[in-house]
Amino acid sequence: MVLNKNSNSILVTGGAGFIGSNIVQKLINEKNKVIVFDNFLRGKKNNFDSKNIKIINGDIRKINDLNKIKTKIDTVIHLAYLNGTKYFYDNPDLVLDIGIKGLVNVFDFCKRKKIKNLILFSSSEVYQNPTKIPTSEMERMIIPNPFNPRYSYSAGKIITEIMGINYAKFFKKLIIIRPHNVYGPNMGKEHVIPEIIMKFNKLKNKKIVKIIGDGTETRSFIYISDFVDAFYKVLIKGKHKNIYNLGNNEEISIKHLTKKIGKLFNKDFKIQYLKGHLGNTPRRCPSISKIKKLGYKQNYSIEEGLKLTINSYLNSL
């Protein structure tokens, strides 16, 4: 399905990252023209091979870099951010710098170019410790402790949502996306699933796998192909000034996840639990009734997704 029938382009900021590059590929497969804007701090240029993709190397914090884009655009998908727990704790100022400056520049660019549609990526981190599980889009957003650098990420995402809601009048369609624990091949090494995969791959004589926390923390993972399918349904059918959780509502503990990955490696092991990060969310499971109404169905079980992800990482070593 072509999103822009008049052949105008779709701009994807942060389009070379894990989620971004998969969204770009989906857009291309659906015969859309795409502009990828990225500084390639984490993404790769060789992720793309299509005549319908234009790549611009730029820093989202610099409005002059965005102004390099002269192509007619109807839709902006804003993903550019700095993700990964390591960055939250080690570089919270950089997380906020990219998040806030980049966001203001995107809004200024969209207003000047009279962009019709803007899709903003938020995060499940805005809920922190939610009051209800599964968690709906109406859950309150909260910063429990401004002195904890972890919340640099969620603070930037909350600002993204507040600005989006109050700038929505400038757009025909403005939609906010809240991803929940997306995983799959080529997602980097700063997330829980690839971290555990790499630990099993390096497992030696002591056969000890160390994980952060006590193992009871739960998450609801969504394989990247399912995520992209859900995203595209929201892109086409989603309503103006609406927020959508994108994920699955199948909870699994980190302990159980580790055991599943260990079984796929066919290795005997013991788990050693390490002190968790301050402010780590004990449970995360979204309500996905809104995307189900748009036609989303889960196609990949956690076992199927893990097999594909493990094989990808092992083949890249």
Coordinates of C-alpha atoms in Angstrom, one line a residue:
M1 CA 0.0 0.0 0.0
V2 CA 1.5 3.3 -1.1
L3 CA 1.2 5.9 1.7
N4 CA 1.9 8.9 -0.5
K5 CA 0.0 8.4 -3.8
N6 CA 1.3 11.7 -5.1
S7 CA 4.9 10.3 -4.9
N8 CA 6.0 12.7 -2.2
S9 CA 8.6 11.2 0.1
I10 CA 8.5 10.0 3.7
L11 CA 11.3 11.3 6.0
V12 CA 12.5 8.9 8.7
T13 CA 14.8 10.5 11.2
G14 CA 17.1 7.9 12.9
G15 CA 16.2 5.7 9.9
A16 CA 19.5 3.7 10.1
G17 CA 18.9 2.3 13.5
F18 CA 17.4 -1.1 14.4
I19 CA 13.7 -0.1 14.4
G20 CA 14.2 2.7 11.8
S21 CA 15.9 0.5 9.2
N22 CA 13.2 -2.1 9.4
I23 CA 10.5 0.5 9.1
V24 CA 12.3 2.0 6.1
Q25 CA 12.5 -1.5 4.4
K26 CA 8.7 -1.9 5.0
L27 CA 8.0 1.5 3.4
I28 CA 10.2 0.7 0.4
N29 CA 8.5 -2.7 0.0
E30 CA 5.2 -0.9 -0.1
K31 CA 6.5 1.3 -3.0
N32 CA 7.0 4.5 -1.0
K33 CA 9.9 6.9 -1.5
V34 CA 12.0 7.4 1.6
I35 CA 14.5 9.8 2.9
V36 CA 16.7 8.5 5.7
F37 CA 18.2 11.1 8.0
D38 CA 20.8 9.8 10.4
N39 CA 24.3 10.6 11.8
F40 CA 25.2 6.8 11.8
L41 CA 26.4 6.9 15.4
R42 CA 24.8 3.4 15.7
G43 CA 23.1 2.6 12.4
K44 CA 24.8 1.5 9.1
K45 CA 24.5 2.9 5.6
N46 CA 24.8 -0.5 4.1
N47 CA 21.4 -1.4 5.6
F48 CA 19.8 0.0 2.5
D49 CA 19.9 -1.0 -1.2
S50 CA 17.1 0.7 -3.1
K51 CA 16.8 3.4 -5.7
N52 CA 13.8 4.7 -3.7
I53 CA 15.9 5.6 -0.7
K54 CA 17.8 8.9 -0.3
I55 CA 20.3 9.0 2.5
I56 CA 21.3 12.3 4.3
N57 CA 24.1 12.2 6.9
G58 CA 23.1 14.7 9.6
D59 CA 22.8 15.5 13.3
I60 CA 19.2 16.0 14.4
R61 CA 20.4 18.7 16.8
K62 CA 21.5 20.9 13.9
I63 CA 18.7 22.6 12.1
N64 CA 21.0 23.3 9.2
D65 CA 21.5 19.6 8.6
L66 CA 17.7 19.1 8.4
N67 CA 17.5 22.1 6.0
K68 CA 19.7 20.1 3.6
I69 CA 16.5 18.3 2.7
K70 CA 14.9 20.0 -0.3
T71 CA 12.6 17.1 -1.4
K72 CA 8.9 17.5 -1.1
I73 CA 7.7 15.5 2.0
D74 CA 4.3 14.6 3.2
T75 CA 5.1 12.5 6.3
V76 CA 7.8 12.6 8.9
I77 CA 8.5 9.6 11.2
H78 CA 10.7 10.8 14.0
L79 CA 12.8 8.1 15.6
A80 CA 16.1 9.9 16.1
Y81 CA 17.2 9.4 19.8
L82 CA 19.8 7.7 21.9
N83 CA 18.6 4.4 23.3
G84 CA 20.1 1.7 25.5
T85 CA 20.4 1.5 29.3
K86 CA 24.1 2.1 29.2
Y87 CA 23.5 5.6 27.7
F88 CA 20.8 6.5 30.2
Y89 CA 23.3 6.1 33.1
D90 CA 26.6 7.1 31.5
N91 CA 25.5 10.0 29.2
P92 CA 22.1 11.4 30.4
D93 CA 23.1 14.9 29.2
L94 CA 23.6 13.6 25.7
V95 CA 20.4 11.7 25.8
L96 CA 18.5 14.9 26.7
D97 CA 20.5 17.0 24.2
I98 CA 19.5 14.7 21.3
G99 CA 16.0 14.3 22.5
I100 CA 15.1 17.9 23.2
K101 CA 17.1 19.8 20.6
G102 CA 16.2 17.2 18.0
L103 CA 12.5 17.4 18.8
V104 CA 12.3 21.2 18.6
N105 CA 14.2 21.1 15.2
V106 CA 11.8 18.5 13.9
F107 CA 8.7 20.6 14.8
D108 CA 10.3 23.7 13.3
F109 CA 11.2 21.8 10.1
C110 CA 7.7 20.4 9.8
K111 CA 6.0 23.7 10.3
R112 CA 8.2 25.4 7.8
K113 CA 7.8 22.6 5.2
K114 CA 4.1 22.3 6.0
I115 CA 4.3 18.6 6.6
K116 CA 0.9 16.9 6.8
N117 CA 1.7 13.9 9.0
L118 CA 4.0 13.5 11.9
I119 CA 4.6 10.2 13.7
L120 CA 6.5 10.6 17.0
F121 CA 8.2 7.7 18.8
S122 CA 7.8 7.7 22.5
S123 CA 8.6 4.7 24.8
S124 CA 7.1 2.4 27.4
E125 CA 9.6 4.0 29.8
V126 CA 7.1 6.9 30.3
Y127 CA 5.0 4.5 32.5
Q128 CA 7.9 3.6 34.8
N129 CA 6.1 1.4 37.4
P130 CA 2.5 1.4 36.0
T131 CA -0.5 1.2 38.3
K132 CA -2.2 -1.4 36.1
I133 CA -1.0 -4.5 34.1
P134 CA -1.7 -4.8 31.2
T135 CA -1.0 -1.1 30.8
S136 CA -3.3 1.1 28.6
E137 CA -2.3 4.2 26.7
M138 CA -4.3 6.2 29.4
E139 CA -1.8 5.3 32.1
R140 CA -0.2 8.3 33.8
M141 CA 3.3 9.3 32.9
I142 CA 5.8 9.8 35.7
I143 CA 9.4 10.7 36.7
P144 CA 9.8 9.1 40.1
N145 CA 13.2 10.6 40.9
P146 CA 14.7 13.4 38.8
F147 CA 18.2 12.7 40.3
N148 CA 18.3 9.2 38.8
P149 CA 20.0 9.6 35.4
R150 CA 18.0 6.7 34.1
Y151 CA 15.0 9.0 33.8
S152 CA 16.8 11.2 31.3
Y153 CA 15.4 9.0 28.6
S154 CA 11.8 8.8 29.8
A155 CA 11.8 12.6 30.6
G156 CA 12.7 13.3 26.9
K157 CA 10.0 11.0 25.8
I158 CA 7.4 12.6 28.0
I159 CA 8.3 16.0 26.6
T160 CA 8.0 14.5 23.1
E161 CA 4.4 13.5 23.9
I162 CA 3.4 16.8 25.5
M163 CA 4.8 18.8 22.6
G164 CA 3.2 16.4 20.1
I165 CA -0.2 16.8 21.7
N166 CA 0.0 20.5 21.8
Y167 CA 1.5 20.9 18.3
A168 CA -1.0 18.5 16.8
K169 CA -3.1 21.5 15.4
F170 CA -0.4 22.1 12.8
F171 CA -0.8 18.6 11.3
K172 CA -3.5 16.6 9.5
K173 CA -2.4 13.6 11.4
L174 CA -0.1 13.4 14.4
I175 CA 0.3 10.0 16.1
I176 CA 2.4 8.9 19.1
I177 CA 3.9 5.4 19.2
R178 CA 5.0 3.7 22.4
P179 CA 7.2 0.6 21.6
H180 CA 7.4 -2.2 24.1
N181 CA 10.6 -4.3 24.1
V182 CA 11.2 -4.8 20.4
Y183 CA 13.9 -7.4 19.6
G184 CA 15.4 -9.1 16.6
P185 CA 18.5 -9.4 14.4
N186 CA 21.0 -6.5 14.3
M187 CA 19.6 -4.6 17.3
G188 CA 23.0 -4.0 18.8
K189 CA 24.4 -5.3 22.1
E190 CA 22.9 -2.8 24.6
H191 CA 19.6 -4.6 25.2
V192 CA 18.7 -7.6 27.3
I193 CA 18.2 -10.3 24.7
P194 CA 21.4 -9.7 22.7
E195 CA 23.3 -9.3 26.0
I196 CA 22.1 -12.8 27.2
I197 CA 22.8 -14.3 23.7
M198 CA 26.4 -13.0 23.8
K199 CA 26.8 -14.4 27.4
F200 CA 25.8 -17.9 26.3
N201 CA 28.0 -17.7 23.3
K202 CA 31.0 -16.9 25.5
L203 CA 30.0 -19.4 28.2
K204 CA 33.1 -21.2 29.6
N205 CA 33.9 -23.9 32.1
K206 CA 32.2 -22.4 35.2
K207 CA 28.9 -22.3 33.2
I208 CA 27.7 -19.2 35.1
V209 CA 25.4 -16.7 33.3
K210 CA 25.1 -13.4 35.1
I211 CA 22.0 -11.3 34.8
I212 CA 21.1 -8.0 36.3
G213 CA 18.3 -8.1 38.9
D214 CA 16.7 -11.0 40.7
G215 CA 15.2 -12.6 37.6
T216 CA 11.6 -11.9 38.5
E217 CA 11.3 -8.8 36.4
T218 CA 8.9 -9.3 33.5
R219 CA 8.7 -7.9 30.0
S220 CA 6.5 -8.5 27.0
F221 CA 8.7 -8.8 23.9
I222 CA 7.7 -8.3 20.3
Y223 CA 9.7 -9.6 17.4
I224 CA 10.7 -6.9 14.9
S225 CA 8.6 -8.2 12.0
D226 CA 5.5 -8.1 14.1
F227 CA 6.4 -4.7 15.3
V228 CA 6.8 -3.3 11.8
D229 CA 3.5 -4.9 10.8
A230 CA 1.8 -3.2 13.8
F231 CA 3.5 0.1 13.0
Y232 CA 2.4 0.1 9.4
K233 CA -1.2 -0.6 10.4
V234 CA -1.1 2.4 12.7
L235 CA 0.6 4.5 10.0
I236 CA -2.2 3.8 7.6
K237 CA -5.2 3.5 9.9
G238 CA -4.2 5.3 13.1
K239 CA -6.2 8.3 14.1
H240 CA -5.1 11.9 14.6
K241 CA -3.9 12.9 18.1
N242 CA -3.9 9.3 19.3
I243 CA -1.3 7.2 21.3
Y244 CA -0.7 3.6 20.4
N245 CA 1.1 0.9 22.4
L246 CA 3.0 -1.3 20.1
G247 CA 3.9 -4.7 21.6
N248 CA 2.5 -8.0 22.7
N249 CA 0.8 -8.8 26.0
E250 CA 2.6 -12.0 26.8
E251 CA 4.7 -11.5 29.9
I252 CA 7.9 -13.5 30.5
S253 CA 10.3 -13.1 33.5
I254 CA 14.0 -12.4 32.7
K255 CA 14.8 -15.7 34.5
H256 CA 12.5 -17.6 32.2
L257 CA 13.8 -15.8 29.2
T258 CA 17.4 -16.7 30.1
K259 CA 16.4 -20.3 30.5
K260 CA 14.7 -20.3 27.1
I261 CA 17.8 -18.9 25.4
G262 CA 20.0 -21.4 27.3
K263 CA 17.8 -24.2 26.0
L264 CA 18.2 -23.0 22.5
F265 CA 22.0 -23.0 22.9
N266 CA 21.7 -26.5 24.4
K267 CA 24.0 -25.6 27.3
D268 CA 23.9 -26.5 31.0
F269 CA 24.3 -23.4 33.1
K270 CA 23.5 -21.7 36.4
I271 CA 22.2 -18.2 36.8
Q272 CA 24.0 -15.7 39.0
Y273 CA 21.9 -12.7 40.0
L274 CA 23.5 -9.2 40.2
K275 CA 22.3 -6.1 41.9
G276 CA 19.8 -4.3 39.6
H277 CA 19.8 -0.8 38.3
L278 CA 18.1 1.7 40.6
G279 CA 14.7 2.5 39.1
N280 CA 14.4 -0.6 36.9
T281 CA 10.7 -1.3 36.1
P282 CA 9.6 -4.6 37.8
R283 CA 6.8 -5.4 35.2
R284 CA 6.0 -4.2 31.7
C285 CA 3.1 -5.5 29.7
P286 CA 1.0 -3.3 27.4
S287 CA -2.6 -3.4 26.6
I288 CA -2.8 -3.8 22.9
S289 CA -6.5 -3.6 22.3
K290 CA -6.1 -0.4 20.1
I291 CA -3.7 -2.0 17.6
K292 CA -5.8 -5.2 17.6
K293 CA -8.7 -3.1 16.4
L294 CA -6.5 -2.0 13.5
G295 CA -5.9 -5.6 12.5
Y296 CA -2.7 -6.5 14.3
K297 CA -2.1 -10.2 15.1
Q298 CA 1.1 -11.7 16.6
N299 CA 2.8 -14.0 14.1
Y300 CA 6.1 -14.8 15.9
S301 CA 6.1 -16.5 19.3
I302 CA 9.0 -15.7 21.7
E303 CA 10.6 -19.1 20.8
E304 CA 10.4 -18.4 17.0
G305 CA 11.7 -14.9 17.4
L306 CA 14.6 -16.0 19.7
K307 CA 15.7 -18.7 17.2
L308 CA 15.9 -16.2 14.4
T309 CA 17.7 -13.6 16.6
I310 CA 20.2 -16.1 17.9
N311 CA 21.0 -17.4 14.5
S312 CA 21.5 -13.9 13.2
Y313 CA 23.9 -13.0 16.0
L314 CA 25.9 -16.2 15.7
N315 CA 26.2 -15.9 11.9
S316 CA 27.5 -12.3 12.2
L317 CA 30.4 -13.3 14.6

